[in-house]
mmCIF file of C-alpha atoms in Angstrom:
data_model
loop_
_atom_site.group_PDB
_atom_site.id
_atom_site.type_symbol
_atom_site.label_atom_id
_atom_site.label_comp_id
_atom_site.label_asym_id
_atom_site.label_seq_id
_atom_site.Cartn_x
_atom_site.Cartn_y
_atom_site.Cartn_z
ATOM 1 C CA UNK A 1 -30.787 9.884 8.727
ATOM 2 C CA UNK A 2 -30.158 6.565 10.463
ATOM 3 C CA UNK A 3 -32.989 5.151 12.534
ATOM 4 C CA UNK A 4 -31.304 2.345 14.471
ATOM 5 C CA UNK A 5 -27.690 2.396 15.675
ATOM 6 C CA UNK A 6 -25.454 0.122 17.734
ATOM 7 C CA UNK A 7 -22.312 1.303 19.530
ATOM 8 C CA UNK A 8 -19.394 -0.996 20.382
ATOM 9 C CA UNK A 9 -17.272 0.898 22.909
ATOM 10 C CA UNK A 10 -15.873 -0.216 26.275
ATOM 11 C CA UNK A 11 -15.021 3.194 27.752
ATOM 12 C CA UNK A 12 -18.026 4.742 29.512
ATOM 13 C CA UNK A 13 -17.060 8.356 28.840
ATOM 14 C CA UNK A 14 -16.626 7.711 25.116
ATOM 15 C CA UNK A 15 -19.856 5.750 25.039
ATOM 16 C CA UNK A 16 -21.797 8.620 26.608
ATOM 17 C CA UNK A 17 -20.239 11.066 24.153
ATOM 18 C CA UNK A 18 -21.354 8.981 21.176
ATOM 19 C CA UNK A 19 -24.850 8.648 22.623
ATOM 20 C CA UNK A 20 -25.074 12.428 22.986
ATOM 21 C CA UNK A 21 -24.052 12.843 19.330
ATOM 22 C CA UNK A 22 -26.866 10.499 18.310
ATOM 23 C CA UNK A 23 -29.374 12.401 20.446
ATOM 24 C CA UNK A 24 -28.214 15.697 18.919
ATOM 25 C CA UNK A 25 -28.946 14.191 15.502
ATOM 26 C CA UNK A 26 -32.408 13.071 16.699
ATOM 27 C CA UNK A 27 -31.468 9.391 16.603
ATOM 28 C CA UNK A 28 -33.220 7.856 19.599
ATOM 29 C CA UNK A 29 -33.155 4.130 18.818
ATOM 30 C CA UNK A 30 -29.682 2.974 19.780
ATOM 31 C CA UNK A 31 -27.990 0.337 21.905
ATOM 32 C CA UNK A 32 -24.445 -0.075 23.135
ATOM 33 C CA UNK A 33 -22.134 -2.940 24.018
ATOM 34 C CA UNK A 34 -18.836 -3.028 25.878
ATOM 35 C CA UNK A 35 -17.831 -6.308 24.249
ATOM 36 C CA UNK A 36 -17.467 -7.219 20.576
ATOM 37 C CA UNK A 37 -19.152 -10.597 21.055
ATOM 38 C CA UNK A 38 -22.190 -8.922 22.620
ATOM 39 C CA UNK A 39 -22.407 -6.351 19.815
ATOM 40 C CA UNK A 40 -22.231 -9.076 17.183
ATOM 41 C CA UNK A 41 -24.983 -11.102 18.886
ATOM 42 C CA UNK A 42 -27.239 -8.038 19.048
ATOM 43 C CA UNK A 43 -26.703 -7.332 15.359
ATOM 44 C CA UNK A 44 -27.450 -10.937 14.446
ATOM 45 C CA UNK A 45 -30.572 -10.981 16.644
ATOM 46 C CA UNK A 46 -31.835 -7.746 15.067
ATOM 47 C CA UNK A 47 -31.515 -9.304 11.618
ATOM 48 C CA UNK A 48 -33.496 -12.367 12.693
ATOM 49 C CA UNK A 49 -36.197 -10.077 14.075
ATOM 50 C CA UNK A 50 -36.327 -8.218 10.739
ATOM 51 C CA UNK A 51 -35.322 -5.038 12.562
ATOM 52 C CA UNK A 52 -31.669 -4.666 11.512
ATOM 53 C CA UNK A 53 -29.393 -1.860 12.597
ATOM 54 C CA UNK A 54 -28.589 0.861 10.056
ATOM 55 C CA UNK A 55 -25.243 1.845 11.542
ATOM 56 C CA UNK A 56 -22.458 0.359 13.656
ATOM 57 C CA UNK A 57 -20.049 2.716 15.433
ATOM 58 C CA UNK A 58 -17.133 0.719 16.804
ATOM 59 C CA UNK A 59 -13.896 1.306 18.647
ATOM 60 C CA UNK A 60 -10.955 -0.855 17.524
ATOM 61 C CA UNK A 61 -9.292 -1.690 20.840
ATOM 62 C CA UNK A 62 -11.099 -3.418 23.701
ATOM 63 C CA UNK A 63 -9.694 -4.231 27.138
ATOM 64 C CA UNK A 64 -9.791 -7.863 28.194
ATOM 65 C CA UNK A 65 -11.107 -9.200 31.498
ATOM 66 C CA UNK A 66 -11.987 -12.632 32.864
ATOM 67 C CA UNK A 67 -14.388 -13.309 29.991
ATOM 68 C CA UNK A 68 -13.456 -15.709 27.235
ATOM 69 C CA UNK A 69 -14.086 -13.871 23.957
ATOM 70 C CA UNK A 70 -14.497 -14.991 20.372
ATOM 71 C CA UNK A 71 -14.137 -11.521 18.843
ATOM 72 C CA UNK A 72 -11.333 -9.635 20.576
ATOM 73 C CA UNK A 73 -10.907 -6.506 18.456
ATOM 74 C CA UNK A 74 -12.973 -3.944 16.593
ATOM 75 C CA UNK A 75 -11.124 -4.830 13.386
ATOM 76 C CA UNK A 76 -12.454 -8.376 13.620
ATOM 77 C CA UNK A 77 -15.909 -7.185 14.645
ATOM 78 C CA UNK A 78 -16.412 -4.884 11.648
ATOM 79 C CA UNK A 79 -15.160 -7.605 9.298
ATOM 80 C CA UNK A 80 -17.605 -10.170 10.693
ATOM 81 C CA UNK A 81 -20.477 -7.668 10.709
ATOM 82 C CA UNK A 82 -19.773 -6.713 7.099
ATOM 83 C CA UNK A 83 -19.978 -10.394 6.124
ATOM 84 C CA UNK A 84 -23.153 -10.913 8.167
ATOM 85 C CA UNK A 85 -24.953 -7.739 7.061
ATOM 86 C CA UNK A 86 -23.344 -6.385 3.857
ATOM 87 C CA UNK A 87 -25.527 -3.271 3.640
ATOM 88 C CA UNK A 88 -24.957 -1.937 7.171
ATOM 89 C CA UNK A 89 -23.014 1.308 7.448
ATOM 90 C CA UNK A 90 -19.901 1.161 9.647
ATOM 91 C CA UNK A 91 -17.879 3.915 11.308
ATOM 92 C CA UNK A 92 -14.639 3.095 13.127
ATOM 93 C CA UNK A 93 -14.083 5.508 16.024
ATOM 94 C CA UNK A 94 -10.591 5.093 17.414
ATOM 95 C CA UNK A 95 -7.297 6.619 18.569
ATOM 96 C CA UNK A 96 -5.543 4.444 15.970
ATOM 97 C CA UNK A 97 -3.496 6.536 13.564
ATOM 98 C CA UNK A 98 -1.431 3.922 11.709
ATOM 99 C CA UNK A 99 -2.178 4.366 8.012
ATOM 100 C CA UNK A 100 -1.864 0.657 7.194
ATOM 101 C CA UNK A 101 -4.478 -0.372 9.739
ATOM 102 C CA UNK A 102 -6.918 2.332 8.642
ATOM 103 C CA UNK A 103 -6.390 1.548 4.965
ATOM 104 C CA UNK A 104 -6.979 -2.130 5.695
ATOM 105 C CA UNK A 105 -10.333 -1.329 7.321
ATOM 106 C CA UNK A 106 -11.512 0.538 4.228
ATOM 107 C CA UNK A 107 -10.228 -2.080 1.784
ATOM 108 C CA UNK A 108 -11.036 -5.316 3.618
ATOM 109 C CA UNK A 109 -14.003 -4.497 5.853
ATOM 110 C CA UNK A 110 -15.277 -1.742 3.529
ATOM 111 C CA UNK A 111 -16.023 0.608 6.413
ATOM 112 C CA UNK A 112 -17.831 3.815 5.525
ATOM 113 C CA UNK A 113 -16.019 6.162 7.848
ATOM 114 C CA UNK A 114 -13.051 6.536 10.165
ATOM 115 C CA UNK A 115 -13.155 9.139 12.934
ATOM 116 C CA UNK A 116 -9.993 9.704 14.931
ATOM 117 C CA UNK A 117 -10.605 10.234 18.642
ATOM 118 C CA UNK A 118 -9.185 13.688 19.243
ATOM 119 C CA UNK A 119 -10.106 17.176 20.451
ATOM 120 C CA UNK A 120 -12.513 17.618 17.523
ATOM 121 C CA UNK A 121 -13.816 14.069 17.342
ATOM 122 C CA UNK A 122 -17.371 14.837 18.519
ATOM 123 C CA UNK A 123 -17.979 17.308 15.704
ATOM 124 C CA UNK A 124 -16.236 15.014 13.221
ATOM 125 C CA UNK A 125 -18.434 12.113 14.289
ATOM 126 C CA UNK A 126 -21.519 14.253 13.652
ATOM 127 C CA UNK A 127 -20.197 15.145 10.194
ATOM 128 C CA UNK A 128 -19.397 11.506 9.460
ATOM 129 C CA UNK A 129 -22.849 10.264 10.445
ATOM 130 C CA UNK A 130 -24.579 12.991 8.427
ATOM 131 C CA UNK A 131 -22.409 12.454 5.340
ATOM 132 C CA UNK A 132 -22.717 8.681 5.343
ATOM 133 C CA UNK A 133 -26.471 8.766 5.937
ATOM 134 C CA UNK A 134 -27.125 11.135 3.026
ATOM 135 C CA UNK A 135 -24.599 9.961 0.420
ATOM 136 C CA UNK A 136 -22.332 7.138 -0.701
ATOM 137 C CA UNK A 137 -19.233 9.127 0.221
ATOM 138 C CA UNK A 138 -16.665 7.920 2.749
ATOM 139 C CA UNK A 139 -15.569 9.995 5.738
ATOM 140 C CA UNK A 140 -11.992 10.106 7.045
ATOM 141 C CA UNK A 141 -10.744 12.446 9.769
ATOM 142 C CA UNK A 142 -8.448 15.072 8.224
ATOM 143 C CA UNK A 143 -5.604 14.159 10.610
ATOM 144 C CA UNK A 144 -5.266 10.684 9.082
ATOM 145 C CA UNK A 145 -6.628 11.363 5.587
ATOM 146 C CA UNK A 146 -3.424 13.090 4.515
ATOM 147 C CA UNK A 147 -1.320 10.149 5.686
ATOM 148 C CA UNK A 148 -3.434 7.712 3.682
ATOM 149 C CA UNK A 149 -2.939 9.790 0.542
ATOM 150 C CA UNK A 150 0.855 9.993 0.791
ATOM 151 C CA UNK A 151 2.410 8.185 -2.151
ATOM 152 C CA UNK A 152 5.585 7.381 -0.237
ATOM 153 C CA UNK A 153 3.827 5.431 2.471
ATOM 154 C CA UNK A 154 5.452 2.091 3.160
ATOM 155 C CA UNK A 155 3.236 -0.646 1.771
ATOM 156 C CA UNK A 156 3.119 -4.149 3.253
ATOM 157 C CA UNK A 157 2.971 -6.874 0.623
ATOM 158 C CA UNK A 158 2.213 -10.608 0.617
ATOM 159 C CA UNK A 159 5.863 -11.499 1.238
ATOM 160 C CA UNK A 160 5.910 -9.370 4.399
ATOM 161 C CA UNK A 161 2.761 -11.132 5.610
ATOM 162 C CA UNK A 162 4.337 -14.550 4.951
ATOM 163 C CA UNK A 163 7.457 -13.575 6.890
ATOM 164 C CA UNK A 164 5.396 -12.378 9.857
ATOM 165 C CA UNK A 165 3.261 -15.530 9.849
ATOM 166 C CA UNK A 166 6.318 -17.806 9.732
ATOM 167 C CA UNK A 167 7.924 -15.884 12.601
ATOM 168 C CA UNK A 168 4.728 -16.141 14.643
ATOM 169 C CA UNK A 169 4.872 -19.935 14.150
ATOM 170 C CA UNK A 170 8.380 -20.005 15.632
ATOM 171 C CA UNK A 171 10.219 -20.487 12.336
ATOM 172 C CA UNK A 172 13.656 -18.832 12.288
ATOM 173 C CA UNK A 173 14.784 -16.273 9.723
ATOM 174 C CA UNK A 174 17.302 -18.743 8.252
ATOM 175 C CA UNK A 175 14.566 -21.344 7.837
ATOM 176 C CA UNK A 176 12.283 -18.790 6.181
ATOM 177 C CA UNK A 177 15.052 -17.898 3.715
ATOM 178 C CA UNK A 178 15.359 -21.582 2.761
ATOM 179 C CA UNK A 179 11.583 -21.909 2.380
ATOM 180 C CA UNK A 180 11.553 -18.864 0.083
ATOM 181 C CA UNK A 181 14.453 -20.228 -1.957
ATOM 182 C CA UNK A 182 12.655 -23.519 -2.504
ATOM 183 C CA UNK A 183 9.417 -21.770 -3.510
ATOM 184 C CA UNK A 184 11.154 -19.064 -5.572
ATOM 185 C CA UNK A 185 9.780 -16.253 -3.432
ATOM 186 C CA UNK A 186 11.543 -12.885 -3.427
ATOM 187 C CA UNK A 187 13.550 -11.882 -0.359
ATOM 188 C CA UNK A 188 15.240 -15.282 -0.408
ATOM 189 C CA UNK A 189 18.518 -14.030 1.019
ATOM 190 C CA UNK A 190 19.483 -13.174 4.594
ATOM 191 C CA UNK A 191 20.180 -9.529 3.732
ATOM 192 C CA UNK A 192 16.847 -9.102 1.919
ATOM 193 C CA UNK A 193 15.065 -10.650 4.911
ATOM 194 C CA UNK A 194 16.811 -8.313 7.342
ATOM 195 C CA UNK A 195 15.973 -5.241 5.233
ATOM 196 C CA UNK A 196 12.281 -6.168 5.165
ATOM 197 C CA UNK A 197 12.199 -6.794 8.909
ATOM 198 C CA UNK A 198 14.000 -3.513 9.569
ATOM 199 C CA UNK A 199 11.382 -1.599 7.544
ATOM 200 C CA UNK A 200 8.551 -3.431 9.262
ATOM 201 C CA UNK A 201 9.972 -2.634 12.715
ATOM 202 C CA UNK A 202 10.293 1.034 11.787
ATOM 203 C CA UNK A 203 6.777 1.143 10.348
ATOM 204 C CA UNK A 204 5.124 -0.506 13.352
ATOM 205 C CA UNK A 205 7.500 1.157 15.842
ATOM 206 C CA UNK A 206 8.486 -2.259 17.194
ATOM 207 C CA UNK A 207 11.435 -2.642 19.572
ATOM 208 C CA UNK A 208 12.407 -6.064 18.255
ATOM 209 C CA UNK A 209 11.128 -8.977 16.167
ATOM 210 C CA UNK A 210 9.069 -10.466 19.011
ATOM 211 C CA UNK A 211 7.431 -7.081 19.584
ATOM 212 C CA UNK A 212 6.780 -6.794 15.844
ATOM 213 C CA UNK A 213 4.991 -10.145 15.732
ATOM 214 C CA UNK A 214 2.956 -9.190 18.810
ATOM 215 C CA UNK A 215 1.872 -5.866 17.288
ATOM 216 C CA UNK A 216 0.839 -7.374 13.958
ATOM 217 C CA UNK A 217 -1.091 -10.128 15.731
ATOM 218 C CA UNK A 218 -2.979 -7.577 17.816
ATOM 219 C CA UNK A 219 -3.807 -5.637 14.656
ATOM 220 C CA UNK A 220 -5.179 -8.747 12.954
ATOM 221 C CA UNK A 221 -2.588 -8.635 10.171
ATOM 222 C CA UNK A 222 -1.507 -12.213 10.919
#
């Protein structure tokens, strides 16, 4: 079982719930942070003191206040922590249910578990901690595991990412089409561009293109 745990969670009620789970599992050495920057600094300090954390449990969304932050989201935090301390175990604990975002966390940040905040999340978190501490298996809440395994899930590719990045830089769709034509990239017609954007809006449940860019920025996709 884990000996030293850090929690990154800005909601007090959720934080207390996680702490109770740790106590139930006889884990008594834990700290918590309401800000990603603070959590990252604690993890880095623990490494320098040769007393590293075994496990990070992190939310994905954090409310902003007057503070200027360097790490604004849990997605970015787990990525930076994975780079800083490759052998630490990481569990994302969130209400996020978008399959692309969850899949990205497993593939890019190599998280060890994803627990969906729900009616059964406390028991699932206990199961996740126990499984990850005793094996090399990954844990995914059943509610989102089935979605990740669906073969017909819409997949975002490199071209979609390029389109979103160009749009975020203020480049128009017509200009993007011309850029793609000159670089021989697929989707180099207006109709192909519109089809891709339509699918992306449906997937991210965006009201319009501006909303789409905002959502994908918040998720760390661009």
